[in-house]
JSON list of C-alpha atoms in Angstrom, two decimals:
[
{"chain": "A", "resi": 1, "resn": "UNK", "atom": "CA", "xyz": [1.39, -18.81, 16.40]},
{"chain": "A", "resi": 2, "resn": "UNK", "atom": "CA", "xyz": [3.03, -15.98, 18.39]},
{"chain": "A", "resi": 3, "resn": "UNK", "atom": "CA", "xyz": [0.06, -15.66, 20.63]},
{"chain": "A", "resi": 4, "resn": "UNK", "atom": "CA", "xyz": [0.35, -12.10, 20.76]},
{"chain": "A", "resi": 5, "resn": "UNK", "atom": "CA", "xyz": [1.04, -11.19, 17.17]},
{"chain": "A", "resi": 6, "resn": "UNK", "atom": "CA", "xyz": [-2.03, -13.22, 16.58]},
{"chain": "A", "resi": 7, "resn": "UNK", "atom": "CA", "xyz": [-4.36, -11.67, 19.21]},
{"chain": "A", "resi": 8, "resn": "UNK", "atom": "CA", "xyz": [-3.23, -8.23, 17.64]},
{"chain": "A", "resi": 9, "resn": "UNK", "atom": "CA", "xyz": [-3.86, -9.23, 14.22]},
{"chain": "A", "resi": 10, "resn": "UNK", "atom": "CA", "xyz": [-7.24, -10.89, 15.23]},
{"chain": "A", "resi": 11, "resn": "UNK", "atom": "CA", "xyz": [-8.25, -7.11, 17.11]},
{"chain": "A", "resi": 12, "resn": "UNK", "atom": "CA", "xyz": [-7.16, -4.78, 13.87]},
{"chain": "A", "resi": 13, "resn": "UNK", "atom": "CA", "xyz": [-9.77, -7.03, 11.74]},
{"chain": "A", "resi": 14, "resn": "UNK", "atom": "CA", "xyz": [-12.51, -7.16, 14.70]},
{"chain": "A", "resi": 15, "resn": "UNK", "atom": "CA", "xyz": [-11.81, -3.09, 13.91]},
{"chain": "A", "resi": 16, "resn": "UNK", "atom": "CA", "xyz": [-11.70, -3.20, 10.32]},
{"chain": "A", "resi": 17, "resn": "UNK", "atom": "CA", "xyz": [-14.75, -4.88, 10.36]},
{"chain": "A", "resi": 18, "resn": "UNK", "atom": "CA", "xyz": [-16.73, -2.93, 12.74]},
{"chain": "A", "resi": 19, "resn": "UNK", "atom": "CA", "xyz": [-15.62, 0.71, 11.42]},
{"chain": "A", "resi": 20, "resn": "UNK", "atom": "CA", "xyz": [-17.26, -1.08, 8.08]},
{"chain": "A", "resi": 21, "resn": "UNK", "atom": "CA", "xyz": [-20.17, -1.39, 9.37]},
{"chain": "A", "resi": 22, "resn": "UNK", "atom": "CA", "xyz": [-20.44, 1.56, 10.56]},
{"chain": "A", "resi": 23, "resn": "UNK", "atom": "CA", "xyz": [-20.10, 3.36, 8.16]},
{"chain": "A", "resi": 24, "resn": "UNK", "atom": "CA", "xyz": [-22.72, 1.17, 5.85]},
{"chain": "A", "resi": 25, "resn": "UNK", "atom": "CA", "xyz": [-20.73, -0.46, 3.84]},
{"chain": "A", "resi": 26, "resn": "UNK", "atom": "CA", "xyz": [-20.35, -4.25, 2.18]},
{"chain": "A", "resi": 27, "resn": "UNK", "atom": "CA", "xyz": [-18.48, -6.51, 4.50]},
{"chain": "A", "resi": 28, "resn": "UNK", "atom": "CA", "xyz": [-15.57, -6.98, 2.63]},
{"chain": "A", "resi": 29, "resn": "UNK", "atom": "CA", "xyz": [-15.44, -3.58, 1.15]},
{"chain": "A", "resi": 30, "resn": "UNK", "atom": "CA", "xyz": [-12.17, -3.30, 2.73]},
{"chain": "A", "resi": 31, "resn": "UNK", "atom": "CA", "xyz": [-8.82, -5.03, 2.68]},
{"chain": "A", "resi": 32, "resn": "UNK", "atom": "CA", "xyz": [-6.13, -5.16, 5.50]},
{"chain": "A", "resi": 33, "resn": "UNK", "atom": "CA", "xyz": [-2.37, -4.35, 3.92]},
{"chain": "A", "resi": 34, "resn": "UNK", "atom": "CA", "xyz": [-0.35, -5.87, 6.24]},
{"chain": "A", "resi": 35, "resn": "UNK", "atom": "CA", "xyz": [3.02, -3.93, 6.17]},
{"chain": "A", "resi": 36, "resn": "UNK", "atom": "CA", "xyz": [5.61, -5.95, 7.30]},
{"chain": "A", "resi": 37, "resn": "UNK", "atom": "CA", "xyz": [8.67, -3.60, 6.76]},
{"chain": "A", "resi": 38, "resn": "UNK", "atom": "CA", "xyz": [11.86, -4.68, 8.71]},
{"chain": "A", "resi": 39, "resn": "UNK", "atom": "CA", "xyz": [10.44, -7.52, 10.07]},
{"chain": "A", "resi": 40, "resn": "UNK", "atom": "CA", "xyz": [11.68, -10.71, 9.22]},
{"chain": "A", "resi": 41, "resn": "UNK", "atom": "CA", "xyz": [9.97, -13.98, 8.24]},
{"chain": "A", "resi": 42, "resn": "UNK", "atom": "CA", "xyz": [9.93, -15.36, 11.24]},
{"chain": "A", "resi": 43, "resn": "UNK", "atom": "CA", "xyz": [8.10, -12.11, 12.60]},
{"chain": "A", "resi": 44, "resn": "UNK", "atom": "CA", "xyz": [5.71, -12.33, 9.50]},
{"chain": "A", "resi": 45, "resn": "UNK", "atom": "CA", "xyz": [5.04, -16.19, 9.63]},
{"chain": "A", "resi": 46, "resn": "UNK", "atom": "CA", "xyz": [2.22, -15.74, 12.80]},
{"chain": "A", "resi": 47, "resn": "UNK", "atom": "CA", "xyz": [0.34, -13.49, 10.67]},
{"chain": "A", "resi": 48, "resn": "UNK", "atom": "CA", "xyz": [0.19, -15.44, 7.60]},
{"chain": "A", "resi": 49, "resn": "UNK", "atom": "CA", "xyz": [-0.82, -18.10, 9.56]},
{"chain": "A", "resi": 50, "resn": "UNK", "atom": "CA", "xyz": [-3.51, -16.49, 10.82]},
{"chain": "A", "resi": 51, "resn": "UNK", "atom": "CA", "xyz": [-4.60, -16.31, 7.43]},
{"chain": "A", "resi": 52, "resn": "UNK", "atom": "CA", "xyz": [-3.33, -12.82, 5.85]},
{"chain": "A", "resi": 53, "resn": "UNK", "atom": "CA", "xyz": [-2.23, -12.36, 2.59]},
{"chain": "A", "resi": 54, "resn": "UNK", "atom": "CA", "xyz": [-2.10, -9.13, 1.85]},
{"chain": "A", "resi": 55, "resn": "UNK", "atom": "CA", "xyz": [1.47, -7.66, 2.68]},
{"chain": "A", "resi": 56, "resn": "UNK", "atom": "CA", "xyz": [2.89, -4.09, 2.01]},
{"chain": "A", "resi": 57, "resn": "UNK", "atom": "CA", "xyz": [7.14, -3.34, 2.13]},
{"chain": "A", "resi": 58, "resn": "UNK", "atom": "CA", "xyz": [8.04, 0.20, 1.95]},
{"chain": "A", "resi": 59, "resn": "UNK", "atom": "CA", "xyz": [11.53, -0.94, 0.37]},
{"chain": "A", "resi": 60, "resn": "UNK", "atom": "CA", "xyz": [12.10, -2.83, -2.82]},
{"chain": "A", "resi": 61, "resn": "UNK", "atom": "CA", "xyz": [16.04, -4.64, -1.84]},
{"chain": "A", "resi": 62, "resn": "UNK", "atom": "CA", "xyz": [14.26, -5.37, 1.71]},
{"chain": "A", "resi": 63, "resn": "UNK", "atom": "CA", "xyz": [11.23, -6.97, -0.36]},
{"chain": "A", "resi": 64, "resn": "UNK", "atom": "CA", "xyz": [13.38, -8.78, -2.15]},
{"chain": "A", "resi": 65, "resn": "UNK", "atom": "CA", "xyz": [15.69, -10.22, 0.47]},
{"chain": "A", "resi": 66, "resn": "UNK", "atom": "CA", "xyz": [12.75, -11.93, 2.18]},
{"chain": "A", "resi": 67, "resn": "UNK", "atom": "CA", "xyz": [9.82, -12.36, 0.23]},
{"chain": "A", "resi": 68, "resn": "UNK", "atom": "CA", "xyz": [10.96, -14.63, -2.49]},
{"chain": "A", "resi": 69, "resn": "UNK", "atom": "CA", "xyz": [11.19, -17.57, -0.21]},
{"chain": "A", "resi": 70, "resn": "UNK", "atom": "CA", "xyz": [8.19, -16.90, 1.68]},
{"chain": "A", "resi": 71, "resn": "UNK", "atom": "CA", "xyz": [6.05, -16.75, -1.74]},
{"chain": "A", "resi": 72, "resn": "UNK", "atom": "CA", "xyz": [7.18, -19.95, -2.30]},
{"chain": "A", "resi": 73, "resn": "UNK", "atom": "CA", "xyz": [5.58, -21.32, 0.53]},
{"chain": "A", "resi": 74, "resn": "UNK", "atom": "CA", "xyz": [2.33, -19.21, 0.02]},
{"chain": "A", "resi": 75, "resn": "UNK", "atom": "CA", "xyz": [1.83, -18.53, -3.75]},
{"chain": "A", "resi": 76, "resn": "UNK", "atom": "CA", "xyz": [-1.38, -17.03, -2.96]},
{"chain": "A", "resi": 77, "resn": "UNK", "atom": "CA", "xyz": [0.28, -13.76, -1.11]},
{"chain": "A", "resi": 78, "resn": "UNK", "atom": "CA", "xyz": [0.18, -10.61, -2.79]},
{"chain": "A", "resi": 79, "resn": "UNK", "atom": "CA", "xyz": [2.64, -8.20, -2.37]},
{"chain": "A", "resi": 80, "resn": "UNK", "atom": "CA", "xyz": [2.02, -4.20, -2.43]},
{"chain": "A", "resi": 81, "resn": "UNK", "atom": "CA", "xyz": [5.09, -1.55, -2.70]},
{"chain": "A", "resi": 82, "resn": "UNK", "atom": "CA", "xyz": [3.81, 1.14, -0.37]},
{"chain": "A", "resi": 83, "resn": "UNK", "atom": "CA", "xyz": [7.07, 3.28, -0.24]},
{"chain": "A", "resi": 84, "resn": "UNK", "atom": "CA", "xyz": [8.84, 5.55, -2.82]},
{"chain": "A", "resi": 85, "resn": "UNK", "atom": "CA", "xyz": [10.19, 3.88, -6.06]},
{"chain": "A", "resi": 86, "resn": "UNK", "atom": "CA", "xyz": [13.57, 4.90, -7.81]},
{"chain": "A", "resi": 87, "resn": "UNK", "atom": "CA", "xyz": [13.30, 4.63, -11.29]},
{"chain": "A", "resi": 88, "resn": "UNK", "atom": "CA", "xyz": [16.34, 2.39, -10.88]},
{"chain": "A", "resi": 89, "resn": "UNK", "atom": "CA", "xyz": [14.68, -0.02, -9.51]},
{"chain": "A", "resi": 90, "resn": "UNK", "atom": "CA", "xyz": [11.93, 0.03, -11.30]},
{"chain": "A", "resi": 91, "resn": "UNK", "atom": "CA", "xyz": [12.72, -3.66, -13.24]},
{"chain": "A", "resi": 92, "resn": "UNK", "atom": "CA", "xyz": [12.76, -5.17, -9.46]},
{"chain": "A", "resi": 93, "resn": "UNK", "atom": "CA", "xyz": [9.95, -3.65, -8.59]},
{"chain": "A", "resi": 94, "resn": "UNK", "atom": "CA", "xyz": [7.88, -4.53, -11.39]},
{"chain": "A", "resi": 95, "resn": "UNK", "atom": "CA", "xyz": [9.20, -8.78, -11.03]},
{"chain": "A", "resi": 96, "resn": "UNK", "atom": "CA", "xyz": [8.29, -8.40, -7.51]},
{"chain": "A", "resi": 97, "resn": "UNK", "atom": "CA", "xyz": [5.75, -6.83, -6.25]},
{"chain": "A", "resi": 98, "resn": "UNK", "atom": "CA", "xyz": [1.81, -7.69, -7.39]},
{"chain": "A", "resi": 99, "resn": "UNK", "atom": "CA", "xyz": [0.68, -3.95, -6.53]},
{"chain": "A", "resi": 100, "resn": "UNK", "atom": "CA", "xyz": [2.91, -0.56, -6.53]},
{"chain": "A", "resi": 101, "resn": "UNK", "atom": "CA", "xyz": [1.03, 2.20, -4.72]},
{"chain": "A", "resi": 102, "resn": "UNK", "atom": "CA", "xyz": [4.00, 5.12, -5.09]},
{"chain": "A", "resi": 103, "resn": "UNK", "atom": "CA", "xyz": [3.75, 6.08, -8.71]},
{"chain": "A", "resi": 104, "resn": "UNK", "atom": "CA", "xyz": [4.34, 10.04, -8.49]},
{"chain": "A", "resi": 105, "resn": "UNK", "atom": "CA", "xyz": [5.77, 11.44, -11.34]},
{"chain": "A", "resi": 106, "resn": "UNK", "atom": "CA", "xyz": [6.41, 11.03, -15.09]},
{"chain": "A", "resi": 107, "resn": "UNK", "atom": "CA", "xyz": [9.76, 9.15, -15.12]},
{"chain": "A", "resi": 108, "resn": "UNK", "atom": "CA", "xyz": [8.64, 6.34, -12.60]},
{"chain": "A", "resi": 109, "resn": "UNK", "atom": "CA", "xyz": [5.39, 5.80, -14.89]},
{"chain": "A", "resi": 110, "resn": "UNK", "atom": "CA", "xyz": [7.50, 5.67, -18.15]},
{"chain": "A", "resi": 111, "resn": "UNK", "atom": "CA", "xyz": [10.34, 3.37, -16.39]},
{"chain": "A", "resi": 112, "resn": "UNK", "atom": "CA", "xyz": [6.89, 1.19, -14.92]},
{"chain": "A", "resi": 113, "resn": "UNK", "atom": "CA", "xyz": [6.16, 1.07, -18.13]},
{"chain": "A", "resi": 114, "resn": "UNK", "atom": "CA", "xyz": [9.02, 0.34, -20.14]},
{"chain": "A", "resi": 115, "resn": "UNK", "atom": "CA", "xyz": [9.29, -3.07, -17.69]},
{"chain": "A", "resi": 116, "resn": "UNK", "atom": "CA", "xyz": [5.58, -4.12, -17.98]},
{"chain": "A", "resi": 117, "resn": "UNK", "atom": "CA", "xyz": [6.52, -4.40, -21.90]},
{"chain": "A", "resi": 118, "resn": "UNK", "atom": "CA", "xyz": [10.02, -5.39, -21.05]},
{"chain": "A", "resi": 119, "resn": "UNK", "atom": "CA", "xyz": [8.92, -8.31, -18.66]},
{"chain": "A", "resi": 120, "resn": "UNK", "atom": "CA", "xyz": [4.92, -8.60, -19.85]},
{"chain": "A", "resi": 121, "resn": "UNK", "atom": "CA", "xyz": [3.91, -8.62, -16.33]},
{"chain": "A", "resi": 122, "resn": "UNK", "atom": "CA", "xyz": [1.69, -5.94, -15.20]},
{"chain": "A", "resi": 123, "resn": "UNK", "atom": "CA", "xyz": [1.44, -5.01, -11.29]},
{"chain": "A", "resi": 124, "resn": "UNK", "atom": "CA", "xyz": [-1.66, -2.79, -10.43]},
{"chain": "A", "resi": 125, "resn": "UNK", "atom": "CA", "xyz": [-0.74, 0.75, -10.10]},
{"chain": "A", "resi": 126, "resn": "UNK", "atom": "CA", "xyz": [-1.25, 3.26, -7.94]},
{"chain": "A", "resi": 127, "resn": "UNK", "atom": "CA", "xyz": [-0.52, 7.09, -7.99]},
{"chain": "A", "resi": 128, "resn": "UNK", "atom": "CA", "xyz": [0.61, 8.44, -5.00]},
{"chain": "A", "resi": 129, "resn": "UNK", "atom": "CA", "xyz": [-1.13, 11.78, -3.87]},
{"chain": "A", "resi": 130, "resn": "UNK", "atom": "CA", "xyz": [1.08, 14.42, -1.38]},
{"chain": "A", "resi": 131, "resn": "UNK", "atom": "CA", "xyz": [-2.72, 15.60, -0.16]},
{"chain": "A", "resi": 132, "resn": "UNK", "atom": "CA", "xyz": [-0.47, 17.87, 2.32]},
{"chain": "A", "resi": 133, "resn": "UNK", "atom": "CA", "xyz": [2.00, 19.06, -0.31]},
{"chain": "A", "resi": 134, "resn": "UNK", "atom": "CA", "xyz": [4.35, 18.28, 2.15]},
{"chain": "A", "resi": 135, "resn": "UNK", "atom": "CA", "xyz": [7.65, 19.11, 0.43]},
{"chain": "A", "resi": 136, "resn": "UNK", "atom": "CA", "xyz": [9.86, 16.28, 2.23]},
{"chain": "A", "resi": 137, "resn": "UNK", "atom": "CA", "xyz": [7.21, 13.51, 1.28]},
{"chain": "A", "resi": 138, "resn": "UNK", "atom": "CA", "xyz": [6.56, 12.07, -2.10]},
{"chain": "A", "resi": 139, "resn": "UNK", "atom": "CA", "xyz": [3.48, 12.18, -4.07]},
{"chain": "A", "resi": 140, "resn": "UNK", "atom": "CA", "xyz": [1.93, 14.27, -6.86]},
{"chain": "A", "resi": 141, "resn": "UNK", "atom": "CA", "xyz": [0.12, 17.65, -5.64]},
{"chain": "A", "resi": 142, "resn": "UNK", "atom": "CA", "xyz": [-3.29, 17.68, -5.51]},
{"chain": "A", "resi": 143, "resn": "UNK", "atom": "CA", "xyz": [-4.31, 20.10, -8.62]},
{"chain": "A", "resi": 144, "resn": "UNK", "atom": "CA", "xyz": [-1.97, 17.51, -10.56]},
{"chain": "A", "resi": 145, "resn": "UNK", "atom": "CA", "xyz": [-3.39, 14.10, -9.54]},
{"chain": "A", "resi": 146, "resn": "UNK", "atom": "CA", "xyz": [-6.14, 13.63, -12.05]},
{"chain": "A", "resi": 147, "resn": "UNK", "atom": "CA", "xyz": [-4.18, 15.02, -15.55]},
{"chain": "A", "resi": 148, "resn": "UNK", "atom": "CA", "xyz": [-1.39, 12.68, -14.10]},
{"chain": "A", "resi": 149, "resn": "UNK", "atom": "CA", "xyz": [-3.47, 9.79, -14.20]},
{"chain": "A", "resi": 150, "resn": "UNK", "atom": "CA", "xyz": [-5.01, 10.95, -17.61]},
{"chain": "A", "resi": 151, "resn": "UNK", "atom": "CA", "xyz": [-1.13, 11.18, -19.05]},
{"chain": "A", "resi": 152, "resn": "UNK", "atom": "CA", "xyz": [-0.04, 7.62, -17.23]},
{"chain": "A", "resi": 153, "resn": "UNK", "atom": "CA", "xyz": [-3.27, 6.30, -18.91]},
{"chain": "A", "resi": 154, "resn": "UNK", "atom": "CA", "xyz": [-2.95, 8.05, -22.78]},
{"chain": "A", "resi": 155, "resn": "UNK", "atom": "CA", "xyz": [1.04, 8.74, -23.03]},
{"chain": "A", "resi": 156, "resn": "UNK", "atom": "CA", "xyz": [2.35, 5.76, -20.93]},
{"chain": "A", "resi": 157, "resn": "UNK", "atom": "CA", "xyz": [-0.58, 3.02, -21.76]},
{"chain": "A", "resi": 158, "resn": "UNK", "atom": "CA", "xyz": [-0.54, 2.20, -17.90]},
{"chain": "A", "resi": 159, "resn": "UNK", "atom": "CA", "xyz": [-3.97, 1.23, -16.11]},
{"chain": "A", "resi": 160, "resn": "UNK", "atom": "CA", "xyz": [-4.31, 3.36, -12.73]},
{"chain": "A", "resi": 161, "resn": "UNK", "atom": "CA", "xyz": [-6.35, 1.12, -10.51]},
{"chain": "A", "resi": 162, "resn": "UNK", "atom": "CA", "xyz": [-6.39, 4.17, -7.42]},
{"chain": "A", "resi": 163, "resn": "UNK", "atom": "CA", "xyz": [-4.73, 6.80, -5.50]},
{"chain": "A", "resi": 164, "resn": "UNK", "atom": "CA", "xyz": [-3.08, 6.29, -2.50]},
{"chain": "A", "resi": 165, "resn": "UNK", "atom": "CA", "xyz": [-2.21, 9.06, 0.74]},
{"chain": "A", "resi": 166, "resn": "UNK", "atom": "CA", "xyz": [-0.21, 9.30, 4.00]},
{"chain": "A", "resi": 167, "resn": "UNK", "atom": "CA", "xyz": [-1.95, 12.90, 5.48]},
{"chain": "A", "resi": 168, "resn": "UNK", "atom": "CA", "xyz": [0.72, 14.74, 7.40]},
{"chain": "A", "resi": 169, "resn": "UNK", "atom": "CA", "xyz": [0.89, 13.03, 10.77]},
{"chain": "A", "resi": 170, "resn": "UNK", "atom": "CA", "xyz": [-0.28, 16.68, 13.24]},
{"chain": "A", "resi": 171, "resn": "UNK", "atom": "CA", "xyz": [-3.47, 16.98, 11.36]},
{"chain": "A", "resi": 172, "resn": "UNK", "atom": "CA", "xyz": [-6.50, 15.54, 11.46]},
{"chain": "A", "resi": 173, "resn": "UNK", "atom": "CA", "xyz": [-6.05, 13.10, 8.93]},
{"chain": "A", "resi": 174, "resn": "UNK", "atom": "CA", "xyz": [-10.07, 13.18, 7.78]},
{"chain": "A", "resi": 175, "resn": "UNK", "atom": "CA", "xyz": [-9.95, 16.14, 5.15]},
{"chain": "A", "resi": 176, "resn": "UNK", "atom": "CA", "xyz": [-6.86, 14.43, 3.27]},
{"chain": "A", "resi": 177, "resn": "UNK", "atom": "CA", "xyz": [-9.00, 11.54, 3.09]},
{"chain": "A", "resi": 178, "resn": "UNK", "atom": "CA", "xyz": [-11.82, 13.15, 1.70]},
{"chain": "A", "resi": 179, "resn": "UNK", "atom": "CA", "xyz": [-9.73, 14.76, -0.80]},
{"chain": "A", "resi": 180, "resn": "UNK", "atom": "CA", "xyz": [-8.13, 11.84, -1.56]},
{"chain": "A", "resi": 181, "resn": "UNK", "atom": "CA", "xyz": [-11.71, 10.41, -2.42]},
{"chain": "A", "resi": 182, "resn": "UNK", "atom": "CA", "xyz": [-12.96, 14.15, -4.55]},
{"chain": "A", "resi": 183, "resn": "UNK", "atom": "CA", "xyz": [-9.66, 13.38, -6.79]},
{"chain": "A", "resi": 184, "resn": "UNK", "atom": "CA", "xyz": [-10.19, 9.69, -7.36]},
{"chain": "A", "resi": 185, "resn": "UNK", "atom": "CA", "xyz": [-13.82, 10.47, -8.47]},
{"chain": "A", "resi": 186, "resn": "UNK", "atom": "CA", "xyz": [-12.55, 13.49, -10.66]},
{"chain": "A", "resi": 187, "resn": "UNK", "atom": "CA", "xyz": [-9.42, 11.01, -12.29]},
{"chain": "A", "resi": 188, "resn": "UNK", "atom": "CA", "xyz": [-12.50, 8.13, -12.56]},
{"chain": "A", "resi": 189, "resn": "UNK", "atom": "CA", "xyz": [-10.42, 5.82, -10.45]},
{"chain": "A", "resi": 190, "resn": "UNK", "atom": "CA", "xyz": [-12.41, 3.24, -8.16]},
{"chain": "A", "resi": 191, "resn": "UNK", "atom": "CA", "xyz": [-9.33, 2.29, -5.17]},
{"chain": "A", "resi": 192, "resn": "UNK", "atom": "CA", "xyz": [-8.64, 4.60, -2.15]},
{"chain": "A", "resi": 193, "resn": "UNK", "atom": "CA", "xyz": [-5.46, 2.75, 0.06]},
{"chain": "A", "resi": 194, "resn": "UNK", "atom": "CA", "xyz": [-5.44, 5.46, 2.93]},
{"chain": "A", "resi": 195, "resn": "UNK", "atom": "CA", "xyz": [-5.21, 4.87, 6.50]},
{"chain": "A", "resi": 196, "resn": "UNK", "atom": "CA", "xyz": [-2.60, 3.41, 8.76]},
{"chain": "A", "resi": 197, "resn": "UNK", "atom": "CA", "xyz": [-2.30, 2.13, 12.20]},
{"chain": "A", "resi": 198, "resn": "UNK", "atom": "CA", "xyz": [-3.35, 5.15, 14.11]},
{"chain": "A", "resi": 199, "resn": "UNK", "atom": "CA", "xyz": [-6.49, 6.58, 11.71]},
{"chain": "A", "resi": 200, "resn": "UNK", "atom": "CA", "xyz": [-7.52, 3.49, 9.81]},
{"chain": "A", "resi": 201, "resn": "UNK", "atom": "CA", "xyz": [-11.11, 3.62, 11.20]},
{"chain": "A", "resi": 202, "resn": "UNK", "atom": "CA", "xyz": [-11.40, 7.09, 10.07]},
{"chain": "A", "resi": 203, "resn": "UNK", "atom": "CA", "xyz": [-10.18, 6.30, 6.54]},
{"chain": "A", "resi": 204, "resn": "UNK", "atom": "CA", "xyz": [-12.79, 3.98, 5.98]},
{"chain": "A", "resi": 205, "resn": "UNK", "atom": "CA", "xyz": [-15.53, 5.95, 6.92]},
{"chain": "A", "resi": 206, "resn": "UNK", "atom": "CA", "xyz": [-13.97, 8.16, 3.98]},
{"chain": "A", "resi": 207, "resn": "UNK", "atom": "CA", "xyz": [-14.24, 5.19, 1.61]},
{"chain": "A", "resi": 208, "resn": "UNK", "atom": "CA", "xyz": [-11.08, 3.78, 2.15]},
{"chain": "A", "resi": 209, "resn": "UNK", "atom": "CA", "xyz": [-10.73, 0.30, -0.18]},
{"chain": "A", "resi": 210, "resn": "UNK", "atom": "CA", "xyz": [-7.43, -0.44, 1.34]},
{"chain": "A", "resi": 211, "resn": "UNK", "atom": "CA", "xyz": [-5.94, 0.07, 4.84]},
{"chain": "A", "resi": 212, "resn": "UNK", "atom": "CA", "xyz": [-2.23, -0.34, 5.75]},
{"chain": "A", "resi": 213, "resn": "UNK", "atom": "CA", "xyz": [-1.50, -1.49, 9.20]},
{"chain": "A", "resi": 214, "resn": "UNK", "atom": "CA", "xyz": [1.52, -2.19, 10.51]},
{"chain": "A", "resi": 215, "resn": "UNK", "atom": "CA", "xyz": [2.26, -1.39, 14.37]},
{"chain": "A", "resi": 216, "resn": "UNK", "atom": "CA", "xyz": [-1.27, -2.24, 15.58]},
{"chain": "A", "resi": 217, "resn": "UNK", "atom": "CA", "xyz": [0.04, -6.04, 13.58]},
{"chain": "A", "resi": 218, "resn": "UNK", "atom": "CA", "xyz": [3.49, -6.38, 14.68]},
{"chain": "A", "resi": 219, "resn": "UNK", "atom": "CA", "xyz": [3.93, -3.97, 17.71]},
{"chain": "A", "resi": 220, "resn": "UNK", "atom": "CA", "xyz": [5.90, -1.10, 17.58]},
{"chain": "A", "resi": 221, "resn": "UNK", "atom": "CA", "xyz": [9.12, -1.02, 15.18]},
{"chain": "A", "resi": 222, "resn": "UNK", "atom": "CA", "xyz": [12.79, -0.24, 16.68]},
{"chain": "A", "resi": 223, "resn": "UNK", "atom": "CA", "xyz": [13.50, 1.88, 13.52]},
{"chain": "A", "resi": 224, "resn": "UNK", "atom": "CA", "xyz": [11.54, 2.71, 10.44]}
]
């Protein structure tokens, strides 16, 4: 094991755990999401043998290009889409990917679910919640989220298993999480992913289910 890679990965759960506990909640209330965008196998390898399994890409052709191979390896992994989703690749997404965490609007959940019946698989969904109405980021606005889970639900027979946020990175990122958590109780969804490498302690003292960590994993990335 890259020594490194593996003392970093050991810290972020010694965290993970610890902001847990803190804020009085079951042990493993909380899983790590690993995100491993443009790193390579042999950059992801370390941290699966550390014992990770949980792994989120942000793009579906990237996903695809290395993941295959490594799944066969490591059936157990899951996979989690964590970036935006073009209906056109919905059908990749959906054969790939155990979890997609960017559904936003009406045509990705009708193309979602045109391949669930298409390919009878079913990844666990996730709608995707602009908290900052940010116009340059996805996500649904705010006063949308929960009738946009009702209509994925009732007009697109799609189960929404929780919301998912990025705050807008100059603001304190706790009232986006706490909003986050206010919709997810009004749309009767149970799964909050929020928090990344830089506010992931704060996100779970929101009730964060999920975290996504990248840098804090793999060190910090020459490009996005």
């Amino acid at each position: 094991m890259d020594d490194t890679t593996g003392e970093r990965y050991r810290a972020v759960c010694e965290r993970i755990a610890t902001a847990t506990n803190d804020a009085g909640r079951a042990e493993h209330a909380v899983d790590l999401v690993a995100v491993s965008k443009t790193y390579d196998a042999n950059a992801i390898l370390p941290v699966i043998a550390a014992g990770q399994r949980i792994f989120g890409e942000n793009k579906v052709q990237e996903a695809k290009a290395k993941w295959p191979a490594l799944r066969e390896r490591f059936p157990d992994i899951e996979l989690r889409l964590i970036g935006p989703l073009q209906s056109n690749k919905a059908g990749e997404a959906v054969a790939l990917f155990d979890v997609i965490e960017s559904v936003d609007r009406e045509k990705i959940a009708a193309a979602i679910a045109k391949e669930n019946a298409k390919q009878d698989r079913h990844p666990r969904l996730y709608v995707q919640v602009n908290t900052g109405e940010e116009p340059q980021k996805a996500g649904i606005a705010p006063g949308e989220a929960a009738a946009f889970v009702a209509r994925c639900r009732t007009d697109h027979g799609l189960e929404i298993e929780g919301l998912m946020c990025i705050p807008p990175a100059e603001e304190n990122p706790g009232p986006h999480f706490a909003l986050l958590a206010k919709i997810a109780g009004e749309a009767g969804v149970a799964k909050l992913s929020m928090g990344m490498s830089a506010d992931f302690e704060t996100a779970i003292a929101f009730g964060a289910t999920s975290v996504r960590v990248g840098s804090a994993i793999f060190g910090e990335r020459d490009y996005d």
